[in-house]
Short mmCIF file of C-alpha atoms in Angstrom, two decimals:
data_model
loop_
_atom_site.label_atom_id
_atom_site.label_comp_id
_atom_site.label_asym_id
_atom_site.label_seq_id
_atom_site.Cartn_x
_atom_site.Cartn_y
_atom_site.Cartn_z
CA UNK A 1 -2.44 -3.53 10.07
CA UNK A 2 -5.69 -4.83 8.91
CA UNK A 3 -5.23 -8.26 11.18
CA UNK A 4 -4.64 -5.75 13.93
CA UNK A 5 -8.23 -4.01 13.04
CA UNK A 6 -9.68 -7.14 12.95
CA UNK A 7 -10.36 -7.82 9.21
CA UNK A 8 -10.68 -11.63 8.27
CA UNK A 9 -9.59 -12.72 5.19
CA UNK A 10 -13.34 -13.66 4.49
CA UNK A 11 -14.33 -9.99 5.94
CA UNK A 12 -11.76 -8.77 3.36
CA UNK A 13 -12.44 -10.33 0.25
CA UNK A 14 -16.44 -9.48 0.72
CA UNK A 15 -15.98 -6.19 1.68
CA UNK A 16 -13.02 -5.55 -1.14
CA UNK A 17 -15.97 -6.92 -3.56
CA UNK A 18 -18.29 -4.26 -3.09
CA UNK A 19 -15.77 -1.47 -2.79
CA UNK A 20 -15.41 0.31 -6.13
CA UNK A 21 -11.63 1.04 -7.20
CA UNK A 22 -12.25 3.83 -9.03
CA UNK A 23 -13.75 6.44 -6.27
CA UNK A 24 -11.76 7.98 -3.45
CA UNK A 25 -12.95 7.44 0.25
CA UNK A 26 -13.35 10.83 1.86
CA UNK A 27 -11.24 9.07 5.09
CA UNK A 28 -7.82 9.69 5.32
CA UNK A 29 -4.99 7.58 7.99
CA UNK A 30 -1.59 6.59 8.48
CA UNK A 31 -1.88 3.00 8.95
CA UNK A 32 0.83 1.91 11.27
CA UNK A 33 0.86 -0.97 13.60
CA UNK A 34 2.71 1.33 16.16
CA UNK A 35 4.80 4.53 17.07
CA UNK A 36 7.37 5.35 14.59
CA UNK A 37 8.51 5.07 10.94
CA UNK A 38 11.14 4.91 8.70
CA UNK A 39 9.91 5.40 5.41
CA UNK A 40 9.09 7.21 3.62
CA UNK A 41 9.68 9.61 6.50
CA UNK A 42 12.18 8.77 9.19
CA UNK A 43 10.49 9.39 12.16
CA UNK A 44 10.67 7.67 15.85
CA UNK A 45 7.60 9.94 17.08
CA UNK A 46 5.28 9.36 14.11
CA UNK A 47 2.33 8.07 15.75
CA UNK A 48 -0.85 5.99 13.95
CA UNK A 49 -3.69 7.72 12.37
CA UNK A 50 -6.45 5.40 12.11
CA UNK A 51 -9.42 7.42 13.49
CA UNK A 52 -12.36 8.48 12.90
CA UNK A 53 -13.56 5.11 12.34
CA UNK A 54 -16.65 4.80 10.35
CA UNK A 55 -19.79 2.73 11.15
CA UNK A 56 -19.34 1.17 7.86
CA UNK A 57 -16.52 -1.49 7.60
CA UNK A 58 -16.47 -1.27 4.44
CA UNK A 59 -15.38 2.62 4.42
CA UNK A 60 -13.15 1.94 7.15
CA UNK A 61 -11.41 -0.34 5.14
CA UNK A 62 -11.92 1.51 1.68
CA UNK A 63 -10.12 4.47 3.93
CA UNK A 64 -7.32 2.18 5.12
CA UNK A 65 -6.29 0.86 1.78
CA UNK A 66 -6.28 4.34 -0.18
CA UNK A 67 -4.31 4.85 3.30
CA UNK A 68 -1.38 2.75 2.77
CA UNK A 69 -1.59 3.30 -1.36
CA UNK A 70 -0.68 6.83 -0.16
CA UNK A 71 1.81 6.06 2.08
CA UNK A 72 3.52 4.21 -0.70
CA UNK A 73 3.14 6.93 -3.02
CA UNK A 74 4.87 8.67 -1.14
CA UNK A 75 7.74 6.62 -1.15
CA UNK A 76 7.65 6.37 -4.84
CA UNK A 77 8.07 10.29 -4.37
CA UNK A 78 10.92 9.86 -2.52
CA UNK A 79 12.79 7.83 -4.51
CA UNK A 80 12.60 9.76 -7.67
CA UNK A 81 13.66 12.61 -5.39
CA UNK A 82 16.81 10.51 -4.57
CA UNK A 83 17.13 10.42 -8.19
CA UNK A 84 15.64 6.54 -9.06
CA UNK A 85 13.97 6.79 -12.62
CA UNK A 86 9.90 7.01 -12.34
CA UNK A 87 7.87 3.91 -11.64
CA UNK A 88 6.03 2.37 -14.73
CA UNK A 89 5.74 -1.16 -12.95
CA UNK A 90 5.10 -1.69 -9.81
CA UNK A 91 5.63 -5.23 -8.55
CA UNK A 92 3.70 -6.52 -5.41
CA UNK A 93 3.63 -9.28 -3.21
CA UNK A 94 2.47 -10.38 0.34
CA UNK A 95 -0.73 -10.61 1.23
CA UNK A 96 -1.93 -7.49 -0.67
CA UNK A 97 -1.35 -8.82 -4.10
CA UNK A 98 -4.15 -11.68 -3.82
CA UNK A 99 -6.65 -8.06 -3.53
CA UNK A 100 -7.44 -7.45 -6.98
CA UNK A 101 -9.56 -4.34 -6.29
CA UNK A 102 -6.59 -3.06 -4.22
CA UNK A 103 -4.03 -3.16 -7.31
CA UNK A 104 -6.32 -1.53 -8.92
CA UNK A 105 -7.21 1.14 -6.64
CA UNK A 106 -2.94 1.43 -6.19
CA UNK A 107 -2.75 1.62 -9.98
CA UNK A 108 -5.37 4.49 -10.31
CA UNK A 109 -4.23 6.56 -7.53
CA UNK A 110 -0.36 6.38 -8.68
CA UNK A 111 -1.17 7.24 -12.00
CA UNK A 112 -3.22 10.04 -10.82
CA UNK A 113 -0.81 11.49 -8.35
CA UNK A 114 2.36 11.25 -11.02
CA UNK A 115 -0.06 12.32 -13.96
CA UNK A 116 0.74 9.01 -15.99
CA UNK A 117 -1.15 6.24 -17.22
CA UNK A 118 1.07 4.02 -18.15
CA UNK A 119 1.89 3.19 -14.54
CA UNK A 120 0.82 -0.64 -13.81
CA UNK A 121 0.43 -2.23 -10.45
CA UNK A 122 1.14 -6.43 -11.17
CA UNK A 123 1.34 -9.49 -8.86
CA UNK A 124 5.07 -10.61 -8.72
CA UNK A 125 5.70 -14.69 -9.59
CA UNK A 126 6.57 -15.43 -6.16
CA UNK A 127 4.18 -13.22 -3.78
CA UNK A 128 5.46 -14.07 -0.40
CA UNK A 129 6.91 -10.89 1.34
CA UNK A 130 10.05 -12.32 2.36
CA UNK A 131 10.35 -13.58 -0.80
CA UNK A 132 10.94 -10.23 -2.16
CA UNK A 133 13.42 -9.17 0.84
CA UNK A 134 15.16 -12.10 0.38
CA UNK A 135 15.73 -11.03 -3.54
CA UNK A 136 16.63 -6.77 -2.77
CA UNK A 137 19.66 -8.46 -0.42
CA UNK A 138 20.99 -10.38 -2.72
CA UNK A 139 21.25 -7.95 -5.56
CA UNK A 140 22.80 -5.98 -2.57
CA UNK A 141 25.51 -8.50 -2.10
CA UNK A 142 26.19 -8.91 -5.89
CA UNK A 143 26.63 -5.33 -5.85
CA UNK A 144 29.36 -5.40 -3.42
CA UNK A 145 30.86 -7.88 -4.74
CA UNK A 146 30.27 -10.29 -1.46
#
C-alpha cells in the first residue's frame, strides 16, 4: 500500500525516523490496495479507507502504519477466537521488518490492545514474504501427510 501512496524507501526511512513509536496518530484507515478482503474479515465489498489525508506526510504515514498494526490486531483477535493460544512472539518479514520504529509501534499497540507486555514483535531469519508462505505450506503438507 505505501508504494501505491507513493512512499520511497528513502521517504520512508526519514519520515519513520522522526515518527515517535510510542504516541498514537489521531488518523485512523483501512489500508487496502483495492475492494475487498479476506481477513481478518471476509468481505468482497470492503472498500479502502485511506482518507482524510493529512498535509503532513509524516502523519499520513504515522496514520497508515498504526493502520495496518490494527488491521493485524485484529487478526490476532481472530485467531484466539478460533481458539489458537495468545501471541507472545510475533514473527515478521517482508518489507516491514527492515522498519524498526514500526515493530515497535506493532509491539506497543498489541500489548496494549491484549493488556500484556510480554508480547514481542521480532524480525524473522529469512525476511522475504514469500519466504514465510513458502514455510506455512509446507507445514500444511506435513500435516496431511502429502
Amino acid at each position: 500500500i505505501l508504494k501505491e501512496l507513493n512512499f520511497s524507501n528513502k521517504e520512508l526511512e526519514d519520515l519513520s525516523a522522526e515518527i515517535n513509536p510510542l504516541t498514537d496518530s489521531p488518523m485512523s484507515y483501512y489500508p487496502l490496495t483495492k475492494t475487498g478482503e479476506r481477513f481478518p474479515v471476509a468481505d468482497a465489498n470492503k472498500e479502502p479507507v485511506l482518507e482524510p489525508i493529512p498535509e503532513s506526510r509524516k502523519e499520513y504515514l504515522q496514520g497508515i502504519l498504526q493502520s495496518i498494526s490494527d488491521v493485524e490486531q485484529q487478526g490476532f483477535e481472530v485467531l484466539e477466537n478460533l481458539g489458537a493460544p495468545p501471541a507472545s512472539i510475533i514473527w515478521t518479514c517482508g518489507g516491514g521488518s527492515r522498519n524498526s520504529m514500526w515493530t515497535k509501534m506493532r509491539e506497543r499497540r498489541m500489548s496494549t490492545k491484549f493488556g500484556r507486555s510480554d508480547i514481542k514483535v521480532k524480525t524473522a531469519e529469512n525476511t522475504e514474504a514469500s519466504y514465510g508462505a513458502a514455510l506455512l505450506a509446507a507445514v500444511t503438507f506435513a500435516k496431511r501427510g502429502e
